[in-house]
Short mmCIF file of C-alpha atoms in Angstrom, two decimals:
data_model
loop_
_atom_site.label_atom_id
_atom_site.label_comp_id
_atom_site.label_asym_id
_atom_site.label_seq_id
_atom_site.Cartn_x
_atom_site.Cartn_y
_atom_site.Cartn_z
CA MET A 1 -36.68 11.83 87.88
CA THR A 2 -35.78 8.81 87.57
CA ARG A 3 -31.95 7.27 87.02
CA PHE A 4 -32.63 6.41 82.94
CA VAL A 5 -33.91 9.82 82.26
CA GLN A 6 -31.34 11.19 84.04
CA ARG A 7 -28.27 8.94 82.12
CA VAL A 8 -30.74 10.13 78.55
CA VAL A 9 -30.27 13.18 79.42
CA ALA A 10 -26.78 13.12 79.95
CA VAL A 11 -26.35 11.42 76.63
CA ARG A 12 -28.40 14.77 74.74
CA ARG A 13 -26.02 17.29 76.53
CA SER A 14 -22.97 15.80 75.96
CA GLY A 15 -23.15 15.69 71.92
CA ASP A 16 -20.28 13.78 69.23
CA SER A 17 -17.88 14.29 71.90
CA GLY A 18 -15.34 11.72 70.64
CA SER A 19 -16.42 11.29 67.08
CA ALA A 20 -13.39 12.78 66.13
CA LEU A 21 -10.76 10.57 66.77
CA ALA A 22 -12.28 7.55 65.17
CA ILE A 23 -13.11 9.33 61.39
CA ALA A 24 -8.98 10.88 62.41
CA LEU A 25 -8.10 6.91 62.66
CA MET A 26 -10.27 5.99 59.66
CA PHE A 27 -8.53 8.51 57.64
CA LEU A 28 -4.98 7.66 58.43
CA MET A 29 -5.30 4.09 57.96
CA LEU A 30 -7.08 4.70 54.44
CA PHE A 31 -4.21 6.65 53.32
CA GLY A 32 -1.61 4.76 54.70
CA LEU A 33 -3.05 1.61 52.53
CA TYR A 34 -3.03 4.31 49.16
CA VAL A 35 0.32 5.29 49.57
CA GLY A 36 1.79 1.81 50.30
CA SER A 37 0.30 0.65 46.81
CA VAL A 38 1.31 3.96 45.39
CA LEU A 39 4.96 3.07 46.57
CA GLN A 40 4.36 -0.65 44.96
CA PHE A 41 4.39 0.84 42.06
CA SER A 42 6.70 3.23 42.11
CA VAL A 43 9.19 -0.13 42.78
CA THR A 44 7.73 -1.99 40.42
CA GLY A 45 8.17 1.55 37.47
CA GLN A 46 11.92 1.82 38.64
CA ARG A 47 12.81 -1.87 38.61
CA THR A 48 11.21 -1.96 34.33
CA THR A 49 12.79 1.08 33.30
CA ILE A 50 16.03 -0.77 33.98
CA SER A 51 15.19 -3.90 32.41
CA VAL A 52 13.90 -1.99 29.09
CA ARG A 53 16.63 1.00 29.01
CA SER A 54 19.16 -2.46 29.44
CA GLU A 55 17.17 -3.69 26.33
CA ALA A 56 16.84 -0.51 24.63
CA VAL A 57 21.02 -0.65 24.84
CA ASP A 58 21.56 -4.37 23.23
CA THR A 59 18.76 -2.90 20.17
CA TYR A 60 20.54 0.12 19.16
CA SER A 61 23.98 -2.10 19.70
CA GLY A 62 22.68 -5.08 17.84
CA GLY A 63 21.69 -1.80 14.65
CA GLY A 64 24.44 -0.16 15.02
CA ALA A 65 26.94 -3.13 13.96
CA LEU A 66 24.81 -4.08 11.65
CA ASP A 67 25.49 -1.18 10.46
CA GLY A 68 29.00 -1.12 11.02
CA ALA A 69 29.74 -4.36 8.79
CA ILE A 70 27.60 -3.48 6.17
CA ASN A 71 29.80 -0.63 5.92
CA ALA A 72 32.42 -2.40 5.85
CA VAL A 73 31.42 -4.62 3.26
CA ARG A 74 31.00 -2.33 0.41
CA THR A 75 33.98 -0.78 0.59
CA SER A 76 36.08 -4.08 0.60
CA LEU A 77 35.90 -6.12 -1.82
CA THR A 78 38.01 -9.38 0.29
CA THR A 79 35.48 -9.25 2.71
CA GLY A 80 31.87 -11.19 2.79
CA VAL A 81 32.88 -13.38 -0.26
CA GLU A 82 33.03 -16.94 -0.80
CA SER A 83 36.96 -17.08 -1.45
CA ALA A 84 37.07 -15.09 2.40
CA GLY A 85 35.26 -17.71 4.21
CA ALA A 86 33.06 -16.94 7.20
CA THR A 87 34.82 -14.06 8.88
CA THR A 88 34.40 -11.66 11.85
CA CYS A 89 33.50 -9.16 8.63
CA PHE A 90 32.72 -5.84 12.11
CA THR A 91 33.86 -5.45 15.58
CA LEU A 92 31.37 -3.03 17.56
CA PRO A 93 34.03 -2.08 20.50
CA ALA A 94 32.93 -1.86 24.58
CA GLY A 95 31.41 0.90 25.46
CA ALA A 96 30.51 2.47 22.05
CA LEU A 97 26.74 2.73 22.22
CA ASP A 98 27.04 1.92 26.04
CA ASN A 99 27.88 -2.28 25.45
CA THR A 100 29.76 -3.51 28.02
CA THR A 101 31.23 -6.30 25.62
CA PRO A 102 32.03 -5.58 22.22
CA VAL A 103 29.13 -6.79 19.73
CA ASN A 104 30.89 -9.03 16.47
CA VAL A 105 29.57 -9.84 13.12
CA SER A 106 30.56 -12.69 11.67
CA CYS A 107 29.54 -12.80 7.78
CA ASN A 108 28.63 -16.15 5.79
CA PRO A 109 28.79 -15.75 2.23
CA ARG A 110 26.72 -17.06 -0.26
CA THR A 111 28.66 -19.23 -2.24
CA GLY A 112 29.73 -17.95 -5.70
CA SER A 113 29.87 -14.64 -4.53
CA GLY A 114 32.74 -11.75 -5.10
CA ALA A 115 34.30 -15.12 -7.73
CA PRO A 116 33.94 -13.11 -11.28
CA ALA A 117 33.96 -15.47 -14.37
CA ALA A 118 36.95 -14.53 -15.92
CA GLY A 119 39.45 -15.24 -12.59
CA SER A 120 39.77 -15.30 -8.81
CA SER A 121 40.33 -11.62 -8.56
CA ALA A 122 37.38 -9.67 -7.17
CA ASN A 123 37.96 -5.99 -8.41
CA GLN A 124 39.38 -7.13 -11.94
CA PRO A 125 37.35 -6.88 -15.26
CA ASP A 126 36.12 -10.12 -17.08
CA GLN A 127 37.32 -9.07 -19.72
CA ALA A 128 40.90 -6.52 -19.62
CA VAL A 129 42.02 -7.61 -23.38
CA LEU A 130 39.45 -9.06 -26.15
CA ALA A 131 40.11 -9.19 -29.25
CA LEU A 132 37.17 -9.97 -31.66
CA SER A 133 39.11 -9.96 -34.75
CA SER A 134 39.28 -13.79 -36.34
CA THR A 135 40.90 -12.75 -39.41
CA THR A 136 44.39 -14.52 -39.85
CA GLY A 137 46.85 -12.39 -38.78
CA GLU A 138 45.24 -10.91 -36.08
CA GLY A 139 44.69 -11.12 -32.97
CA VAL A 140 46.76 -10.07 -29.03
CA ALA A 141 50.69 -10.37 -30.18
CA LEU A 142 53.26 -9.58 -27.91
CA GLY A 143 56.07 -7.74 -28.64
CA ALA A 144 59.94 -9.11 -28.69
CA ALA A 145 61.25 -9.52 -25.77
CA SER A 146 58.19 -6.98 -24.21
CA THR A 147 56.21 -7.57 -20.92
CA LEU A 148 52.32 -7.03 -21.18
CA SER A 149 50.63 -7.25 -17.28
CA THR A 150 46.07 -6.96 -17.33
CA GLN A 151 44.17 -7.37 -13.78
CA GLY A 152 41.66 -9.32 -15.66
CA ALA A 153 41.27 -11.24 -18.88
CA VAL A 154 43.14 -11.32 -22.47
CA LEU A 155 40.68 -12.97 -24.97
CA ALA A 156 41.16 -13.31 -28.53
CA ALA A 157 39.06 -14.11 -31.62
CA GLY A 158 42.41 -14.88 -33.23
CA THR A 159 46.05 -15.71 -32.35
CA VAL A 160 47.18 -15.43 -28.61
CA THR A 161 51.41 -14.50 -29.92
CA VAL A 162 53.87 -14.27 -27.15
CA PRO A 163 57.29 -14.99 -28.24
CA THR A 164 60.66 -15.76 -27.14
CA GLY A 165 62.27 -14.39 -24.67
CA SER A 166 58.45 -12.15 -23.83
CA THR A 167 56.07 -12.32 -20.64
CA LEU A 168 52.43 -11.82 -20.94
CA ILE A 169 51.37 -11.79 -16.82
CA SER A 170 46.53 -12.03 -15.93
CA THR A 171 45.41 -11.92 -12.79
CA GLY A 172 42.37 -13.44 -15.22
CA ALA A 173 41.81 -16.26 -18.00
CA VAL A 174 44.43 -15.89 -20.70
CA LYS A 175 42.55 -17.88 -23.70
CA GLY A 176 42.81 -17.38 -27.92
CA GLY A 177 41.15 -18.99 -31.22
CA THR A 178 45.05 -20.69 -31.00
CA CYS A 179 48.04 -20.26 -28.82
CA ALA A 180 51.19 -19.78 -30.08
CA VAL A 181 52.95 -18.89 -27.08
CA LYS A 182 57.43 -19.01 -27.42
CA GLY A 183 57.64 -17.20 -24.19
CA THR A 184 55.98 -17.15 -20.74
CA SER A 185 51.91 -16.82 -20.15
CA THR A 186 50.49 -16.81 -16.69
CA PRO A 187 48.40 -18.38 -16.66
CA ALA A 188 48.93 -21.33 -19.84
CA CYS A 189 47.18 -20.15 -22.78
CA THR A 190 44.02 -22.39 -23.70
CA THR A 191 41.90 -22.19 -26.58
CA GLY A 192 38.65 -21.70 -26.78
CA SER A 193 35.64 -19.25 -27.90
CA VAL A 194 35.47 -15.85 -26.24
CA PRO A 195 32.58 -13.57 -25.61
CA PRO A 196 30.31 -11.66 -27.94
CA ASP A 197 31.04 -7.75 -29.24
CA PRO A 198 29.79 -6.18 -26.02
CA ASP A 199 28.78 -3.41 -28.25
CA TRP A 200 29.73 -0.45 -26.12
CA ALA A 201 27.78 2.38 -26.98
CA ALA A 202 29.82 5.26 -28.97
CA PRO A 203 30.71 9.10 -27.71
CA THR A 204 27.89 11.18 -27.79
CA THR A 205 30.13 14.60 -28.75
CA TYR A 206 32.85 14.72 -31.16
CA PRO A 207 35.43 15.12 -28.92
CA THR A 208 37.09 18.18 -30.77
CA LEU A 209 39.94 18.18 -32.86
CA ALA A 210 43.83 18.65 -31.41
CA GLY A 211 45.75 21.41 -33.21
CA THR A 212 49.27 21.80 -33.11
CA LEU A 213 50.86 18.95 -31.37
CA PRO A 214 53.47 20.75 -28.42
CA ALA A 215 57.93 20.12 -29.29
CA CYS A 216 59.81 17.32 -27.43
CA ALA A 217 60.66 18.77 -24.21
CA VAL A 218 61.77 17.00 -20.68
CA PRO A 219 60.77 15.47 -19.12
CA VAL A 220 56.84 15.56 -19.94
CA ILE A 221 55.07 15.81 -22.76
CA ARG A 222 51.33 16.52 -21.76
CA LEU A 223 48.43 15.98 -24.45
CA ASN A 224 44.84 16.69 -24.16
CA PRO A 225 41.72 14.90 -25.27
CA GLY A 226 40.25 14.98 -28.59
CA THR A 227 40.00 13.79 -31.92
CA TYR A 228 43.74 13.03 -33.59
CA GLN A 229 44.37 12.64 -37.26
CA SER A 230 47.73 12.74 -38.26
CA ALA A 231 49.60 10.21 -37.40
CA ALA A 232 52.70 10.93 -37.96
CA ALA A 233 52.48 14.42 -36.09
CA PHE A 234 51.55 11.97 -32.78
CA GLN A 235 54.50 9.74 -33.84
CA ALA A 236 56.40 13.30 -33.42
CA VAL A 237 55.73 13.34 -29.61
CA LEU A 238 56.19 9.66 -29.52
CA ASN A 239 59.79 9.61 -30.76
CA CYS A 240 61.21 12.70 -28.06
CA PRO A 241 64.02 11.12 -26.29
CA ASN A 242 64.07 11.19 -22.46
CA THR A 243 60.51 12.66 -22.22
CA VAL A 244 57.46 10.49 -20.55
CA VAL A 245 54.69 11.52 -22.79
CA TRP A 246 51.85 11.86 -21.09
CA LEU A 247 47.82 12.11 -21.72
CA ARG A 248 45.91 14.33 -19.45
CA PRO A 249 42.22 12.13 -18.62
CA GLY A 250 39.43 12.20 -21.33
CA LEU A 251 38.32 10.69 -24.66
CA TYR A 252 41.00 9.93 -27.61
CA ASN A 253 39.68 9.67 -30.99
CA LEU A 254 42.23 8.50 -32.47
CA ASP A 255 41.34 8.18 -36.37
CA PHE A 256 43.83 8.51 -38.64
CA SER A 257 43.46 10.25 -42.33
CA ASN A 258 47.59 10.80 -43.35
CA ASN A 259 49.22 9.78 -45.66
CA GLY A 260 50.99 7.15 -44.74
CA THR A 261 51.08 4.53 -41.91
CA HIS A 262 47.94 4.91 -39.29
CA GLU A 263 49.66 2.80 -37.33
CA LEU A 264 51.71 4.59 -33.42
CA ALA A 265 54.30 2.85 -32.85
CA VAL A 266 56.02 3.11 -28.87
CA GLY A 267 59.34 1.73 -28.83
CA ALA A 268 62.40 1.29 -27.04
CA GLY A 269 63.14 4.17 -24.42
CA THR A 270 59.72 6.19 -25.01
CA THR A 271 57.27 6.20 -21.89
CA LEU A 272 53.15 6.66 -22.52
CA VAL A 273 51.39 7.22 -19.29
CA GLY A 274 46.84 7.48 -19.59
CA GLY A 275 45.17 9.25 -16.99
CA THR A 276 45.67 10.75 -13.08
CA PRO A 277 49.32 10.25 -12.21
CA LYS A 278 50.16 8.10 -9.47
CA GLY A 279 53.45 7.74 -7.59
CA TRP A 280 54.92 10.32 -9.69
CA THR A 281 55.05 14.05 -11.02
CA PRO A 282 54.40 15.66 -14.29
CA GLY A 283 57.20 18.01 -15.21
CA THR A 284 59.46 17.07 -11.76
CA THR A 285 59.95 13.55 -12.17
CA SER A 286 62.87 11.71 -14.92
CA PRO A 287 60.67 9.01 -17.22
CA GLY A 288 63.28 6.32 -15.46
CA ALA A 289 61.46 6.98 -11.96
CA VAL A 290 57.85 6.31 -12.94
CA PRO A 291 56.91 3.62 -11.44
CA LYS A 292 55.84 0.85 -13.43
CA PRO A 293 54.81 -2.77 -13.28
CA THR A 294 57.92 -5.99 -12.30
CA ALA A 295 57.84 -9.09 -11.42
CA GLY A 296 58.18 -7.97 -7.75
CA ALA A 297 56.01 -5.72 -8.30
CA PRO A 298 52.97 -6.40 -10.91
CA ASN A 299 50.62 -4.04 -9.28
CA ALA A 300 52.85 -1.05 -9.84
CA SER A 301 51.22 1.44 -11.87
CA ALA A 302 52.15 5.18 -12.56
CA CYS A 303 48.37 5.55 -13.23
CA ASP A 304 45.23 5.63 -10.60
CA THR A 305 42.65 3.19 -11.06
CA SER A 306 40.44 4.76 -8.25
CA ALA A 307 40.71 7.84 -10.91
CA THR A 308 39.79 9.28 -13.71
CA GLY A 309 41.66 7.58 -16.93
CA VAL A 310 41.75 7.45 -20.69
CA GLU A 311 39.66 5.81 -23.78
CA LEU A 312 41.29 5.36 -26.70
CA VAL A 313 38.97 5.18 -29.63
CA PHE A 314 40.13 3.39 -32.64
CA GLY A 315 38.76 4.28 -36.41
CA GLY A 316 39.22 3.10 -39.45
CA ASP A 317 42.62 1.28 -39.60
CA SER A 318 44.31 3.57 -37.20
CA ARG A 319 46.30 1.50 -34.30
CA LEU A 320 48.80 1.04 -31.77
CA THR A 321 51.58 -0.67 -31.31
CA ALA A 322 53.66 -1.27 -28.10
CA SER A 323 57.25 -2.87 -29.43
CA SER A 324 59.31 -2.66 -26.44
CA GLY A 325 58.57 0.71 -24.62
CA GLN A 326 56.68 1.36 -21.45
CA VAL A 327 53.29 1.68 -21.16
CA GLN A 328 50.54 2.35 -18.70
CA LEU A 329 46.58 3.39 -19.55
CA CYS A 330 43.87 3.38 -17.08
CA ALA A 331 40.54 3.67 -17.81
CA ARG A 332 38.89 6.53 -18.03
CA SER A 333 35.33 4.97 -16.36
CA THR A 334 35.47 4.09 -12.42
CA SER A 335 32.08 3.11 -11.83
CA THR A 336 31.81 -0.84 -10.43
CA SER A 337 28.77 -0.93 -12.61
CA ALA A 338 30.28 -0.12 -16.25
CA GLN A 339 33.08 -1.63 -17.72
CA HIS A 340 36.28 0.15 -17.39
CA LEU A 341 37.20 0.83 -21.21
CA VAL A 342 41.19 2.21 -22.03
CA ALA A 343 41.38 0.93 -25.90
CA ARG A 344 38.82 -0.10 -28.13
CA GLY A 345 36.94 0.70 -31.99
CA LEU A 346 33.41 0.70 -33.15
CA SER A 347 30.92 -2.22 -34.58
CA ALA A 348 29.22 0.80 -37.10
CA GLU A 349 29.47 4.55 -38.66
CA VAL A 350 27.83 6.91 -35.95
CA SER A 351 27.57 10.56 -36.63
CA VAL A 352 27.71 12.08 -33.69
CA PRO A 353 27.37 16.49 -33.22
CA GLY A 354 30.49 18.28 -32.39
CA THR A 355 31.18 21.73 -31.19
CA ALA A 356 34.59 24.19 -31.46
CA ALA A 357 35.03 27.59 -30.89
CA SER A 358 38.40 29.88 -30.95
CA THR A 359 39.34 33.58 -30.68
CA THR A 360 40.95 34.63 -33.94
CA ALA A 361 44.80 34.93 -34.63
CA THR A 362 45.36 38.56 -36.26
CA SER A 363 43.95 41.74 -36.74
CA SER A 364 45.70 44.49 -39.29
CA ASP A 365 44.11 47.75 -41.03
CA LEU A 366 43.57 47.14 -44.51
CA LEU A 367 44.70 50.31 -45.33
CA ALA A 368 41.92 51.08 -48.33
CA ALA A 369 43.17 54.46 -50.00
CA GLY A 370 41.49 57.51 -48.80
CA ALA A 371 39.57 56.19 -45.73
CA ASP A 372 40.22 56.55 -42.27
CA ARG A 373 43.39 54.14 -40.00
CA TRP A 374 42.40 52.35 -37.82
CA SER A 375 44.35 53.29 -34.45
CA LYS A 376 46.34 49.89 -32.52
CA PRO A 377 44.68 47.60 -35.30
CA ALA A 378 46.39 44.49 -33.61
CA ASN A 379 44.42 45.07 -30.72
CA GLY A 380 41.42 43.69 -32.28
CA ALA A 381 42.04 39.92 -32.70
CA ALA A 382 42.29 39.49 -28.37
CA VAL A 383 39.04 40.12 -26.21
CA ASP A 384 41.18 41.86 -23.35
CA GLY A 385 39.72 45.02 -22.66
CA LYS A 386 42.02 46.58 -24.97
CA PRO A 387 40.93 47.31 -28.36
CA ALA A 388 41.65 49.06 -31.78
CA SER A 389 39.56 51.88 -32.53
CA VAL A 390 38.61 53.85 -36.18
CA ARG A 391 36.83 57.22 -36.80
CA ILE A 392 35.73 58.48 -39.94
CA LYS A 393 35.29 62.48 -39.92
CA LYS A 394 33.06 62.76 -42.56
CA SER A 395 30.21 61.18 -44.37
CA ARG A 396 31.73 61.08 -48.00
CA ASP A 397 35.21 59.41 -46.51
CA PRO A 398 36.13 55.84 -47.79
CA ASP A 399 34.60 52.66 -45.29
CA SER A 400 36.78 52.00 -43.21
CA LYS A 401 38.22 47.81 -43.20
CA LEU A 402 39.82 46.08 -40.56
CA LEU A 403 41.10 42.61 -40.98
CA VAL A 404 40.75 39.90 -38.38
CA GLY A 405 41.71 36.13 -38.38
CA PRO A 406 41.76 33.55 -39.79
CA ALA A 407 40.47 32.02 -37.23
CA SER A 408 41.81 28.20 -36.14
CA ALA A 409 43.19 26.36 -38.60
CA THR A 410 41.80 22.81 -37.15
CA LEU A 411 37.67 23.57 -36.07
CA VAL A 412 35.94 20.88 -38.12
CA PRO A 413 36.89 18.03 -39.43
CA SER A 414 37.02 16.84 -42.62
CA ASP A 415 34.06 14.89 -42.68
CA ALA A 416 31.69 17.39 -40.95
CA THR A 417 28.84 18.37 -42.49
CA GLY A 418 25.84 20.42 -41.34
CA ILE A 419 28.60 23.19 -39.80
CA SER A 420 27.68 26.63 -38.93
CA VAL A 421 30.10 29.13 -37.96
CA THR A 422 29.21 32.37 -35.81
CA ALA A 423 31.52 35.41 -35.60
CA THR A 424 30.54 37.47 -32.35
CA VAL A 425 32.53 41.30 -32.47
CA ALA A 426 33.45 43.24 -29.08
CA GLU A 427 31.96 46.12 -30.37
CA THR A 428 30.46 49.73 -29.50
CA VAL A 429 29.76 52.55 -31.30
CA TYR A 430 29.70 56.19 -31.21
CA GLY A 431 27.83 58.21 -33.11
CA SER A 432 25.34 57.20 -35.77
CA GLY A 433 27.96 54.70 -37.56
CA VAL A 434 27.09 51.38 -39.47
CA THR A 435 29.45 47.98 -38.77
CA TRP A 436 29.20 45.11 -41.75
CA LEU A 437 30.65 41.13 -41.00
CA ILE A 438 32.00 39.61 -44.41
CA ALA A 439 33.65 36.15 -44.20
CA ARG A 440 36.17 35.18 -46.03
CA PRO A 441 36.21 31.32 -45.88
CA GLY A 442 40.05 29.66 -45.69
CA ASP A 443 39.67 27.69 -48.79
CA GLY A 444 40.19 31.39 -51.10
CA SER A 445 36.80 30.93 -52.61
CA ALA A 446 34.49 33.76 -52.43
CA ALA A 447 33.15 35.94 -49.90
CA THR A 448 29.57 35.83 -48.35
CA ALA A 449 27.21 38.94 -48.37
CA PRO A 450 28.06 41.75 -45.44
CA VAL A 451 25.55 40.86 -42.75
CA ARG A 452 24.92 43.72 -41.21
CA LEU A 453 25.66 44.38 -37.27
CA LYS A 454 25.23 47.89 -36.09
CA ASP A 455 22.80 50.47 -37.45
CA CYS A 456 23.76 53.62 -35.34
CA ALA A 457 21.81 56.10 -38.15
CA THR A 458 18.21 53.82 -38.49
CA GLY A 459 18.18 52.61 -34.80
CA PRO A 460 18.88 53.77 -31.17
CA THR A 461 21.54 56.29 -31.59
CA CYS A 462 25.16 54.90 -30.50
CA ASN A 463 26.79 57.86 -27.54
CA SER A 464 29.23 54.98 -25.46
CA ARG A 465 32.63 56.92 -25.36
CA GLY A 466 34.55 54.09 -24.85
CA LEU A 467 34.31 50.64 -25.17
CA ILE A 468 31.08 48.71 -23.25
CA PRO A 469 32.04 45.63 -21.55
CA GLY A 470 29.35 42.75 -22.53
CA ASP A 471 28.40 44.65 -26.10
CA THR A 472 28.71 42.37 -28.56
CA ASP A 473 27.09 41.12 -32.35
CA ALA A 474 26.52 38.69 -33.58
CA ALA A 475 27.12 37.18 -37.36
CA THR A 476 26.19 33.00 -38.51
CA PHE A 477 26.99 31.60 -41.59
CA THR A 478 25.78 28.01 -42.85
CA GLY A 479 26.09 26.31 -46.02
CA LEU A 480 30.25 25.47 -45.39
CA THR A 481 32.52 23.09 -46.46
CA PRO A 482 34.83 22.01 -43.50
CA ALA A 483 37.66 23.48 -45.87
CA LYS A 484 35.36 27.06 -46.11
CA ALA A 485 35.08 27.43 -42.46
CA ASN A 486 38.84 26.63 -41.59
CA GLY A 487 40.92 28.78 -41.06
CA MET A 488 37.77 31.77 -41.77
CA SER A 489 39.28 35.19 -41.55
CA PHE A 490 36.30 38.26 -40.99
CA GLU A 491 36.67 41.79 -42.93
CA LEU A 492 34.43 44.03 -40.57
CA VAL A 493 34.02 47.07 -42.32
CA VAL A 494 32.10 50.73 -40.80
CA GLN A 495 30.75 53.20 -42.69
CA ASN A 496 29.98 57.34 -41.75
CA PRO A 497 26.15 57.05 -43.84
CA ASP A 498 26.33 61.09 -41.49
CA LYS A 499 27.70 64.05 -41.23
CA ARG A 500 28.32 63.54 -38.01
CA GLN A 501 31.54 61.95 -36.68
CA VAL A 502 31.33 58.22 -36.03
CA ARG A 503 34.16 56.48 -33.52
CA VAL A 504 33.87 52.48 -33.72
CA TRP A 505 35.89 50.48 -30.49
CA VAL A 506 36.35 46.51 -31.41
CA ASP A 507 37.37 44.37 -28.84
CA GLY A 508 38.23 41.25 -30.66
CA ILE A 509 35.91 38.29 -32.99
CA THR A 510 35.22 34.57 -31.02
CA VAL A 511 34.14 32.32 -33.40
CA ASP A 512 31.78 29.44 -32.38
CA VAL A 513 31.24 26.31 -34.63
CA THR A 514 28.20 23.79 -34.18
CA PHE A 515 27.86 20.51 -37.24
CA SER A 516 27.73 16.27 -37.24
CA ALA A 517 30.77 14.26 -38.33
CA PRO A 518 31.45 10.67 -38.35
CA LEU A 519 33.43 8.59 -35.25
CA ARG A 520 34.08 5.06 -38.22
CA PRO A 521 34.07 2.45 -37.57
CA THR A 522 37.32 -0.33 -36.71
CA CYS A 523 38.22 -2.38 -40.01
CA VAL A 524 39.54 -5.10 -40.87
CA LEU A 525 43.10 -5.03 -41.89
CA THR A 526 44.51 -6.72 -45.09
CA SER A 527 47.75 -7.43 -43.27
CA PRO A 528 48.87 -6.82 -39.87
CA SER A 529 50.68 -3.78 -41.14
CA GLY A 530 48.54 -3.21 -44.53
CA ALA A 531 45.10 -0.66 -44.59
CA CYS A 532 41.78 -1.90 -44.83
CA GLY A 533 40.35 -4.10 -46.84
#
């Protein structure tokens, strides 16, 4: 065998010995390249995350600072307005949103922002006092030795009168058709035209008629919102000595129709406060300790200007004069989009719906000859779970009658129309009895026809052996005049049409009235102390 052949045979016998090493080396080289690339991407990702996180912190911090600035401006009357100039209106503290440094937001207000037409105070109404009558002798007139302080302009189409010893202080302008100032006016009164009638909407419902006003009490008399028709009764309250007359928040319709003057006078020693109390406690604080504006504290107030106050609507020749007493009234509305009204009249009459509710005051047995007597008849005046009751033993016994009332004498105003009175009787009948209700008008005219309430003779058997709460029957009476509706009483008649015994329990009667009534406009006086012209 030649040498070459021997070599070939040796190679064939060795097979693939040695190739695995080459393959392993090749794999390690490729894997190393791959791992290196992946690690490079990981480092890049970490660097990118740090950069993005920092950017997110900056974004969130900036957004949070802007939100804080917006809220700061919303709740401030002096930030972001022209008079304040460019200011730092909010600062986000370091660390609040992972920010390493504080974030400051600067507010650069627009020209004219925050400056109302009437003056320099950003939170005052444009027209604190607006008197539109140009009739001679009318306008805004201060009493002798008196002080009037307003947050906003004092504007009068007539005359602004400030006598010697009196002081008028306004945070806005003081302007009149003419100025008769012998005392002090700050700012000085100027002449010129005033805005036209803004014609604010009238109330949409008739305020509840005020009943009997409280007697003098120390140190406070509380009056409730509603319609007051007697200046004499209201004046008697204002004349109470050493007392604060407090008007609870709400709408007061002062439309006086009594004989005599319709002018309320707040004189020396009288303290009248309308609105939510501030800095004093009704029933505890003495009149002398009630806060009031002074030269040193012109913004002091006995009523909370941020809470609901009062609105006084004057009808006809009804009016209020504050000569030397103390009067503090805060507006009923606290909305930033509405005029804050305290006292006003209406430019035209408007008819509005009204409602009233009352419980009857008395209850008594009519004591008809031969009729079965009521047990505890006085209990029929109040719906309180304590009823009056009657038992009619035989069908031939006379009807038993219970007189309930009268209802309140001031349910509807004297000029109301479309009056409807609904009397609801809380009653329970046992047996086959029949009950009727008759209305007795308050003016003493003829009673109405009976209205059938409960009829257990023809309907389902009434067999309750006691008063069932909520078991009621109602009758409605229409076509009434105010004189008939006011002071109306009711006669409840019980009959026994059967031989069986009848038992009736009556817990009381409630009265609900609906009507329409006019709200009168304010008239032009023939003279400052006269009546309507």
